[in-house]
């Protein structure tokens, strides 16, 4: 989906929005940060609680291995729970949840903290300690954030795998992280159906050696197999005295962590078949995420905030779990599909829960828009104050629908550009920012974004180039787990000393950024990030497939959809339903989100003389566009 630059169209926020916002002097802050980046972030860090203070705000002695708040100790969970429980917020609602089947649950800060403490005691009793990796693979239920928080509380490093991934994706991620403990559930409810989760874990574990314990939350209640000595029900463990081990109550000491100690790994797709584990830390991540959420979504003490993402992606980590809790906010989480049982489910939730700030993705907007205005118009959406968008460029048509039909032309849309790697919003409006539909507007104060040409020179306004970040920021990834060389080569080598985002973009004459899309082998399907190599490696693991190439083709709702080209092994005749069989196979191995939209069997694939598949040629052919320079194509 390309974003047309809509010249001259400017949407101004109302006086009330601007006057009531935490920040209405963006330029002043941006200037402060430009003058003294270290002091700027130091001021923000003072909003959080630390066990001991930092010696240095930013240690840039060994770039690109930047360190933030060195010498300081804290724990993000101390800031998310402990400090609120010790304040008047103890009885404030932290989390409201609704299941797809209409079931409801609410947690005050006290109740959430209690559950986290009990589960942290369970983890400790299983031998989980500081630095251990724990894999979490669950549906969108409260136990997912509870598990993440419990891990962080005891200093373990969580690795959440999105529930839309499947057997091989899970195996690869468990193997790489060497987790001993997996937390999952029997299944999930989605679109009125029961999704298998435990059965998929069982299959993945046949391929993994390290796992000792599997903790299973009961959600659906359907029959699952439990391996004696390995698998435990969450509710059984939570009923045991170990869960209440400290003083008979449900207290649990929060581990004191170094600011630079790892908080989590999150696997994301890149240019190779092997997803990379992005590593984030307790200190800098906390400061970056808390500050950006407060300023951009302007959360007020009495607000109800809903981010529709899944906790299994970075959006969920930063802005469902950690961000809102850091601010002591009340957030809402919904388990199921937006269209279940009817396409008004989300709008009915906004009305019933009185949501004030609503954050979603362009693909969801496009998907719901197609059902027409009548569905949202049946609901009172007047509680909404601010809207948000993330994951891919939002096309102006969807932007306007979101703005007019959902926000009734009252609610500014925060189009936030960021990445798994950045941890926090990087290019984004603030509530006070005049908006242009399709533009993520300007860099967050303290963020140094620019657009470079091939040779690393800034391009002129209006010209397309590579989006780069020129200064470090606190929530930045610290490395790729176990692969620091890849961290340097992937992000810091194209333009030495500068972070390469993998996106192309333009800046207009007002300094507004217009993101165009990925320039690497990443495909954004419904906002989900998938690597062509990952999809190809799933395809070639099928016994009939010799070689495969995957490309992203423009798609009206999904933004991009996967089209795959496969060459069969010699002697293999494709059966009647081969394409469907192969699609199902990819869904089973990698996950339903990676299922190709279209598969074409071809006699050969276009390759360079050195044997590299020329995906760009396939893409041009598929779109009927000029094939470009073919001089390297093999005969
Ligand atoms: C890529 C990162 C960060 C949360 C979800 C995605 C694209 C993200 C926007 C936006 C245009 C966007 C970029 C980026 N992207 N937000 N507002 N406008 N493009 O995280 O899976 O790490 O993907 O998503 O291409 O590089 P992710």
XYZ file of C-alpha atoms and ligand atoms in Angstrom:
662
model
C 0.000 0.000 0.000
C 1.652 3.244 -0.992
C 0.931 6.428 0.811
C 0.030 9.323 -1.388
C 1.263 12.538 0.007
C -1.880 14.589 0.397
C -0.647 18.100 -0.089
C -2.023 20.830 2.068
C -4.407 18.670 4.088
C -3.805 19.446 7.737
C -5.878 18.306 10.709
C -5.547 20.434 13.811
C -6.350 19.165 17.291
C -8.988 20.993 19.294
C -8.053 23.586 21.895
C -9.322 21.267 24.662
C -7.086 18.425 23.512
C -4.043 20.665 23.392
C -4.726 22.468 26.656
C -5.343 19.310 28.628
C -2.363 17.391 27.194
C 0.676 16.511 29.301
C 2.844 17.943 26.566
C 1.943 20.965 24.511
C 5.401 22.326 23.942
C 6.927 19.682 21.718
C 9.423 22.056 20.165
C 10.716 23.188 23.541
C 11.306 19.568 24.550
C 12.820 18.673 21.214
C 15.216 21.599 21.522
C 16.125 20.625 25.061
C 16.923 17.130 23.837
C 18.960 18.395 20.917
C 21.023 20.558 23.207
C 21.612 17.898 25.832
C 20.327 14.412 25.056
C 21.754 12.948 28.233
C 20.146 15.516 30.495
C 16.849 15.150 28.648
C 16.640 11.403 29.309
C 18.003 11.806 32.814
C 15.065 14.088 33.622
C 12.618 11.465 32.324
C 14.352 8.690 34.264
C 13.636 10.548 37.506
C 9.943 9.740 37.029
C 10.716 6.114 37.873
C 11.871 4.352 41.031
C 15.401 3.001 41.249
C 16.942 0.972 44.070
C 20.212 2.765 43.496
C 21.042 5.667 41.160
C 23.103 5.630 37.970
C 26.734 6.618 37.616
C 26.209 7.465 34.004
C 23.077 8.119 31.930
C 24.591 7.007 28.631
C 27.721 4.952 28.232
C 28.763 5.393 24.603
C 32.321 4.185 25.022
C 31.786 1.108 22.854
C 29.305 1.860 20.075
C 26.994 0.388 18.885
C 26.876 -1.409 22.253
C 25.345 1.523 24.062
C 24.418 1.251 27.712
C 21.900 3.355 29.609
C 21.758 4.243 33.304
C 24.836 2.225 34.112
C 25.403 1.395 37.734
C 21.705 1.870 38.554
C 19.529 -0.925 39.837
C 15.787 -1.302 39.532
C 13.208 -3.776 38.290
C 10.579 -2.776 35.770
C 8.042 -4.769 37.789
C 8.845 -2.727 40.867
C 7.751 0.271 38.802
C 4.745 -1.489 37.246
C 3.324 -3.000 40.424
C 5.154 -2.626 43.730
C 5.169 1.150 43.783
C 1.482 1.403 42.830
C 0.427 -1.163 45.391
C 2.175 0.931 48.012
C 0.196 4.009 46.939
C -3.461 5.047 46.622
C -3.522 3.154 43.313
C -3.683 -0.123 45.212
C -7.411 -0.375 44.563
C -7.394 1.221 41.134
C -8.206 -1.059 38.218
C -5.103 -2.155 36.368
C -6.622 -4.549 33.866
C -10.077 -5.249 32.509
C -10.495 -8.235 30.253
C -13.201 -9.740 28.130
C -13.062 -13.178 26.555
C -14.439 -13.836 23.120
C -17.238 -15.792 24.791
C -18.239 -12.742 26.824
C -16.566 -13.799 30.062
C -15.221 -10.825 32.022
C -12.430 -10.363 34.537
C -11.021 -7.349 36.314
C -7.836 -6.897 38.308
C -7.040 -4.036 40.622
C -3.360 -3.265 41.092
C -3.571 -5.189 44.342
C -5.157 -8.222 42.696
C -2.771 -8.213 39.752
C 0.221 -7.880 42.029
C -1.046 -10.750 44.180
C -1.404 -13.056 41.203
C 2.019 -12.051 39.853
C 3.640 -12.629 43.254
C 2.060 -16.058 43.604
C 3.141 -17.096 40.147
C 6.617 -15.688 40.707
C 6.838 -17.887 43.808
C 5.815 -20.867 41.675
C 8.527 -20.072 39.143
C 11.128 -19.698 41.897
C 10.040 -23.019 43.391
C 10.715 -24.611 40.003
C 14.230 -23.268 40.119
C 13.736 -20.333 37.746
C 16.247 -17.645 38.616
C 17.854 -14.455 37.388
C 18.930 -14.697 33.751
C 17.017 -17.908 32.943
C 14.956 -17.809 29.772
C 11.281 -18.727 29.975
C 9.147 -19.223 26.865
C 5.519 -18.098 26.885
C 3.042 -19.204 24.213
C -0.537 -18.294 25.010
C -3.774 -16.762 23.854
C -4.767 -13.241 24.782
C -5.767 -13.896 28.378
C -4.732 -12.144 31.613
C -2.339 -14.959 32.517
C -0.145 -13.879 29.605
C 0.830 -10.511 31.113
C 0.844 -12.175 34.534
C 3.406 -14.704 33.314
C 5.550 -11.988 31.730
C 5.503 -9.892 34.895
C 6.239 -12.901 37.110
C 9.292 -13.739 35.010
C 10.585 -10.180 35.140
C 9.934 -10.012 38.865
C 12.282 -12.922 39.563
C 14.798 -11.628 37.029
C 14.085 -14.277 34.396
C 14.095 -13.298 30.731
C 10.806 -13.954 28.975
C 10.529 -14.952 25.364
C 6.929 -14.633 24.234
C 5.932 -16.395 21.036
C 2.819 -15.059 19.363
C -0.074 -17.562 19.397
C -0.344 -17.355 15.594
C 2.989 -19.129 15.226
C 3.230 -22.875 15.070
C 5.374 -25.962 15.557
C 8.627 -25.191 13.776
C 8.595 -21.512 14.750
C 8.233 -22.554 18.398
C 10.912 -25.206 18.145
C 13.391 -22.763 16.596
C 12.771 -20.119 19.234
C 12.952 -22.521 22.193
C 16.116 -24.050 20.856
C 17.785 -20.705 20.340
C 16.807 -19.327 23.751
C 17.463 -22.615 25.599
C 14.395 -22.229 27.769
C 13.767 -24.837 30.444
C 10.252 -23.725 31.239
C 7.322 -23.130 28.879
C 4.112 -21.419 29.931
C 1.137 -22.081 27.703
C -2.591 -22.794 27.812
C -4.787 -25.656 26.713
C -6.147 -23.559 23.871
C -7.712 -20.270 22.951
C -10.992 -18.943 21.593
C -10.804 -17.173 18.269
C -13.585 -16.573 15.784
C -15.885 -18.904 17.655
C -13.452 -21.768 17.320
C -11.115 -23.456 19.760
C -7.478 -22.944 18.802
C -5.045 -25.679 19.809
C -2.071 -24.368 21.718
C -0.982 -27.156 24.065
C -1.115 -29.748 21.269
C 1.165 -27.539 19.164
C 3.568 -27.146 22.082
C 3.596 -30.932 22.523
C 4.538 -31.369 18.902
C 7.218 -28.686 19.060
C 8.687 -30.233 22.223
C 9.272 -33.513 20.413
C 11.890 -31.522 18.509
C 13.409 -29.753 21.588
C 15.681 -31.190 24.224
C 15.967 -28.465 26.859
C 12.454 -28.168 28.222
C 11.898 -29.541 31.710
C 8.585 -28.050 32.750
C 5.438 -26.997 30.967
C 2.897 -24.919 32.864
C -0.576 -25.008 31.361
C -3.307 -22.447 32.015
C -6.819 -23.818 31.568
C -8.731 -21.572 29.233
C -10.929 -23.625 26.923
C -11.290 -26.704 29.097
C -11.013 -29.018 26.124
C -9.141 -32.284 26.505
C -5.359 -31.992 26.216
C -2.659 -34.499 26.990
C -0.559 -33.831 30.083
C 2.797 -35.554 30.377
C 3.336 -36.634 33.941
C 6.447 -35.128 35.523
C 6.721 -32.464 32.834
C 3.343 -30.777 32.535
C 1.559 -28.957 35.379
C -1.720 -27.084 35.530
C -1.292 -23.444 36.452
C -4.268 -23.577 38.814
C -2.834 -26.598 40.627
C 0.486 -24.851 41.144
C -1.213 -21.647 42.273
C -3.154 -23.655 44.852
C -0.022 -25.140 46.380
C 1.653 -23.674 49.458
C 4.698 -22.738 47.310
C 2.602 -20.068 45.640
C 2.096 -18.469 49.036
C 5.510 -19.354 50.321
C 6.575 -16.014 51.752
C 5.132 -15.580 55.200
C 2.041 -17.589 54.350
C 0.662 -14.705 52.317
C 1.274 -14.044 48.689
C 4.235 -11.786 48.898
C 7.294 -12.192 46.799
C 10.475 -10.193 46.832
C 11.136 -8.328 43.573
C 14.617 -9.120 42.310
C 16.986 -6.150 42.211
C 18.228 -5.906 38.643
C 20.983 -3.965 37.014
C 19.536 -1.363 34.632
C 21.256 -3.211 31.786
C 20.108 -6.706 32.797
C 17.968 -8.352 30.118
C 14.199 -8.115 30.533
C 13.081 -10.053 27.501
C 13.917 -11.593 24.170
C 11.518 -11.101 21.320
C 12.104 -12.963 18.093
C 11.572 -11.038 14.918
C 12.101 -11.663 11.242
C 14.958 -10.381 9.191
C 16.877 -11.373 6.127
C 17.768 -14.946 7.059
C 15.580 -17.945 7.749
C 16.533 -17.824 11.382
C 14.555 -15.234 13.362
C 16.701 -13.069 15.581
C 16.139 -12.554 19.272
C 15.982 -8.849 20.002
C 17.176 -8.158 23.526
C 15.668 -5.439 25.728
C 16.662 -4.412 29.242
C 15.026 -3.343 32.503
C 16.251 0.246 32.831
C 16.373 2.011 29.476
C 13.359 0.188 28.087
C 11.327 1.268 31.104
C 12.259 4.929 30.714
C 11.638 4.948 26.945
C 8.334 3.105 27.008
C 6.862 4.914 30.017
C 7.781 8.361 28.699
C 6.521 7.800 25.160
C 3.192 6.325 26.276
C 2.560 9.199 28.651
C 3.347 11.884 26.115
C 1.852 10.382 22.983
C -1.317 8.744 24.285
C -1.507 11.302 27.030
C -2.940 8.827 29.500
C -4.810 10.459 32.332
C -5.314 8.862 35.715
C -9.025 8.264 35.028
C -8.598 6.992 31.448
C -9.393 3.596 30.065
C -6.917 2.628 27.424
C -7.169 -0.196 24.902
C -4.409 -1.396 22.627
C -5.833 -4.137 20.406
C -2.479 -5.759 19.640
C -1.383 -9.110 20.979
C 1.034 -9.199 23.914
C 3.088 -11.591 21.766
C 4.382 -8.708 19.646
C 6.438 -5.701 20.649
C 3.341 -3.486 20.561
C 1.844 -5.670 23.265
C 5.042 -5.848 25.320
C 5.550 -2.086 25.348
C 2.037 -0.721 25.178
C -0.276 -3.372 26.615
C 1.850 -4.774 29.403
C 4.725 -2.573 30.545
C 3.796 0.955 29.426
C 0.300 1.226 30.912
C 1.341 -0.427 34.178
C 4.364 1.861 34.492
C 1.968 4.791 34.350
C -0.471 3.218 36.801
C -3.111 3.294 34.069
C -6.224 1.197 33.536
C -6.139 -0.860 30.398
C -8.488 -3.182 28.656
C -7.665 -6.393 26.817
C -9.913 -8.476 24.556
C -9.274 -12.092 23.688
C -10.901 -12.692 20.354
C -11.609 -11.576 16.826
C -12.928 -8.065 16.060
C -15.756 -9.502 13.981
C -17.045 -12.087 16.432
C -19.934 -12.658 16.530
C -20.580 -9.528 14.416
C -18.393 -6.769 12.977
C -19.425 -4.414 15.789
C -17.635 -6.328 18.543
C -14.864 -3.766 19.005
C -17.243 -0.799 18.886
C -19.519 -2.437 21.404
C -16.518 -2.958 23.687
C -15.493 0.695 23.315
C -19.000 1.692 24.351
C -19.432 -0.780 27.197
C -16.015 -0.251 28.756
C -15.952 3.476 28.063
C -12.623 3.410 26.244
C -10.918 6.814 25.990
C -7.764 5.955 24.096
C -7.826 3.308 21.379
C -4.742 2.008 19.572
C -4.927 -0.390 16.626
C -3.477 -1.232 13.203
C -4.348 -0.055 9.675
C -5.146 -3.606 8.538
C -7.854 -3.851 11.212
C -9.272 -0.479 10.217
C -9.418 -1.521 6.563
C -10.955 -4.851 7.509
C -13.711 -3.249 9.613
C -14.286 -0.373 7.210
C -15.435 -2.813 4.585
C -18.464 -3.771 6.712
C -19.744 -0.218 6.455
C -20.527 2.653 8.810
C -23.701 1.163 10.246
C -21.809 -1.146 12.630
C -19.870 1.574 14.466
C -22.795 3.977 14.152
C -24.953 1.728 16.312
C -22.676 2.521 19.241
C -21.966 5.473 21.452
C -18.281 6.087 20.836
C -18.232 9.463 22.545
C -15.845 8.266 25.279
C -13.005 8.214 22.724
C -10.486 11.042 22.950
C -7.385 9.813 21.121
C -6.838 7.154 18.474
C -3.667 5.372 17.435
C -2.267 3.415 14.512
C 0.806 1.197 14.143
C 2.416 -1.537 12.089
C 2.456 -0.217 8.545
C 1.680 3.003 6.710
C -1.985 3.909 7.021
C -3.526 4.762 3.671
C -5.359 8.113 3.698
C -8.707 6.481 2.910
C -8.535 4.284 6.020
C -7.176 7.228 8.015
C -10.189 9.372 7.117
C -12.660 6.625 7.929
C -10.996 6.043 11.283
C -10.938 9.783 11.957
C -14.488 10.538 10.858
C -16.540 7.427 11.557
C -14.776 6.175 14.693
C -13.369 9.412 16.104
C -16.257 11.622 14.856
C -13.638 14.119 13.674
C -12.804 14.918 17.324
C -9.973 12.506 18.060
C -6.449 13.027 16.772
C -4.812 9.876 15.352
C -1.372 9.062 16.700
C 0.303 7.256 13.797
C 3.290 5.792 15.636
C 6.287 4.535 13.687
C 8.609 2.203 15.559
C 9.969 -1.350 15.531
C 10.607 -4.392 17.687
C 14.179 -3.131 17.803
C 13.384 0.419 18.887
C 11.201 -0.765 21.781
C 9.377 2.581 21.911
C 7.672 5.099 19.602
C 10.232 6.908 17.468
C 8.362 8.941 14.869
C 4.964 9.984 16.085
C 2.594 12.851 16.592
C 1.814 14.142 20.058
C -1.777 15.190 20.744
C -0.842 18.778 19.891
C 0.669 17.954 16.500
C -1.159 19.051 13.316
C -1.778 15.833 11.379
C -1.450 14.834 7.753
C -3.243 11.550 6.951
C -0.652 8.877 6.201
C 2.292 10.626 7.855
C 3.728 9.573 11.215
C 4.672 13.273 11.447
C 7.874 13.995 13.364
C 10.523 12.358 15.485
C 9.818 12.054 19.206
C 11.854 14.568 21.239
C 15.334 13.129 21.666
C 15.028 10.931 18.581
C 17.366 11.812 15.771
C 15.790 10.480 12.549
C 16.906 11.256 9.029
C 16.716 9.974 5.472
C 19.875 8.976 3.647
C 20.690 8.130 0.056
C 22.800 5.098 -0.983
C 25.956 6.965 -0.016
C 24.835 8.003 3.428
C 24.043 11.597 2.574
C 20.779 13.207 3.707
C 18.326 13.480 0.817
C 16.477 16.647 -0.167
C 12.877 17.180 1.017
C 10.432 15.076 -0.990
C 13.045 12.545 -2.052
C 12.878 8.910 -1.095
C 15.708 7.297 0.851
C 16.629 5.066 3.779
C 15.246 5.909 7.180
C 18.045 6.039 9.766
C 18.419 6.932 13.441
C 21.507 8.899 14.270
C 21.614 8.910 18.071
C 21.026 6.188 20.638
C 17.772 6.104 22.642
C 17.097 4.392 25.966
C 14.681 1.660 24.790
C 16.925 0.594 21.921
C 17.741 -3.078 21.497
C 21.065 -3.878 23.124
C 22.026 -6.733 20.853
C 20.772 -9.818 19.089
C 20.884 -12.539 21.713
C 23.986 -14.720 21.265
C 24.810 -12.956 18.004
C 26.437 -9.555 18.602
C 28.072 -9.675 15.172
C 24.730 -9.867 13.476
C 23.598 -6.926 15.616
C 26.436 -4.862 14.217
C 26.108 -6.058 10.622
C 22.322 -5.819 10.394
C 21.811 -2.458 11.980
C 25.026 -0.474 12.175
C 27.077 -1.318 9.102
C 25.204 -0.030 6.080
C 25.968 3.492 7.281
C 28.700 3.190 9.908
C 27.713 4.559 13.310
C 24.101 5.082 12.266
C 21.165 2.752 12.949
C 19.624 1.392 9.744
C 15.889 0.787 10.108
C 15.258 -1.274 6.971
C 12.532 1.176 5.907
C 12.378 3.658 3.093
C 10.770 7.009 3.669
C 10.419 10.621 2.543
C 10.409 13.842 4.472
C 8.251 16.699 3.199
C 9.086 20.389 3.320
C 7.511 20.695 6.792
C 9.820 17.988 8.084
C 7.029 15.381 8.258
C 8.070 11.775 7.712
C 6.213 9.565 5.241
C 7.127 5.910 5.680
C 7.029 3.987 2.419
C 7.856 0.441 3.461
C 10.551 -2.168 3.940
C 13.560 -2.254 1.676
C 14.777 -5.634 2.925
C 13.353 -9.142 2.797
C 10.711 -8.454 5.395
C 7.044 -8.690 4.403
C 4.385 -6.991 6.476
C 1.252 -9.143 6.310
C -1.649 -7.570 8.206
C 1.025 -5.665 10.124
C 2.766 -8.913 11.130
C 6.415 -9.038 10.304
C 7.557 -12.099 8.381
C 10.782 -12.873 6.587
C 10.787 -14.205 3.037
C 13.565 -16.603 4.053
C 11.513 -17.956 6.962
C 8.568 -18.692 4.688
C 10.855 -20.213 2.077
C 12.511 -22.474 4.587
C 9.084 -23.715 5.703
C 8.179 -24.375 2.061
C 11.343 -26.314 1.245
C 10.964 -28.474 4.336
C 8.010 -30.071 2.513
C 9.177 -33.340 0.924
C 7.967 -32.373 -2.569
C 9.576 -28.942 -2.716
C 13.094 -28.371 -4.030
C 13.271 -24.584 -4.042
C 10.991 -21.733 -3.118
C 10.690 -17.969 -3.293
C 8.240 -15.819 -1.361
C 7.264 -12.274 -2.184
C 4.853 -9.724 -0.725
C 2.126 -8.568 -3.089
C -0.089 -5.552 -2.419
C -3.361 -6.588 -0.795
C -6.384 -4.412 -0.092
C -6.927 -5.428 3.522
C -3.678 -7.071 4.603
C -1.402 -4.429 3.095
C 0.694 -7.229 1.679
C -0.054 -10.885 1.103
C 2.403 -13.726 0.594
C 2.770 -15.201 -2.874
C 5.060 -18.196 -3.141
C 6.749 -19.765 -6.139
C 7.959 -23.325 -5.782
C 10.056 -25.682 -7.844
C 9.293 -29.319 -7.197
C 11.815 -32.103 -6.685
C 12.457 -34.061 -9.806
C 10.001 -36.866 -10.320
C 7.340 -35.232 -8.130
C 4.021 -34.657 -9.876
C 1.845 -32.107 -8.096
C -1.439 -33.716 -7.076
C -4.895 -32.234 -7.585
C -4.890 -30.191 -4.415
C -1.156 -29.675 -4.049
C -1.293 -25.914 -3.589
C -3.790 -26.197 -0.767
C -1.807 -28.962 0.838
C 1.309 -26.807 0.751
C -0.515 -23.798 2.191
C -1.777 -25.944 5.069
C 1.709 -27.293 5.549
C 3.210 -23.801 5.946
C 0.402 -22.856 8.346
C 1.176 -25.946 10.408
C 4.953 -25.489 10.442
C 5.378 -21.737 10.712
C 1.890 -20.600 11.687
C -1.469 -19.564 10.257
C -0.261 -15.951 9.930
C 2.388 -17.093 7.439
C 0.043 -19.073 5.198
C 0.655 -18.011 1.589
C -2.265 -16.438 -0.226
C -1.166 -17.966 -3.502
C 1.265 -20.703 -4.493
C 2.486 -21.192 -8.047
C 4.446 -24.220 -9.162
C 7.141 -23.141 -11.639
C 9.713 -25.075 -13.664
C 12.489 -22.766 -12.474
C 13.130 -19.626 -10.457
C 14.944 -16.516 -11.684
C 18.414 -16.552 -10.132
C 21.615 -14.606 -10.304
C 24.646 -16.404 -11.655
C 25.806 -16.843 -8.081
C 22.557 -18.673 -7.345
C 20.605 -16.050 -5.417
C 16.892 -15.999 -6.135
C 15.877 -12.678 -7.678
C 12.655 -11.984 -5.818
C 12.457 -8.531 -7.301
C 12.083 -10.082 -10.769
C 9.260 -12.331 -9.558
C 7.570 -9.372 -7.960
C 7.820 -7.232 -11.081
C 6.494 -10.053 -13.240
C 3.604 -10.711 -10.894
C 2.620 -7.059 -10.934
C 3.209 -6.652 -14.665
C 5.899 -4.051 -14.009
C 9.236 -3.596 -15.797
C 11.708 -6.226 -14.630
C 14.593 -3.776 -14.269
C 18.258 -4.644 -14.576
C 18.572 -8.289 -15.583
C 22.292 -8.314 -16.283
C 23.036 -10.603 -13.344
C 20.300 -13.099 -14.240
C 21.639 -16.552 -15.066
C 20.942 -17.920 -18.518
C 8.168 -2.230 10.910
C 8.509 -2.782 12.261
C 6.314 -1.353 16.206
C 5.139 -2.068 16.361
C 4.691 -3.017 15.317
C 5.634 -3.358 14.255
C 6.517 -0.875 9.975
C 5.550 0.151 12.052
C 4.597 1.933 11.265
C 3.907 3.145 10.977
C 4.542 2.901 8.741
C 5.220 1.261 10.199
C 7.872 -0.428 9.504
C 8.802 -0.926 10.588
N 5.803 0.152 10.725
N 4.819 1.212 12.388
N 3.268 3.843 11.920
N 3.915 3.593 9.698
N 5.200 1.746 8.946
O 6.876 -3.792 14.733
O 7.034 -5.997 13.650
O 9.113 -4.790 14.429
O 7.833 -3.997 12.439
O 6.762 -1.989 10.830
O 8.159 -1.048 8.293
O 10.133 -1.100 10.168
P 7.761 -4.723 13.850
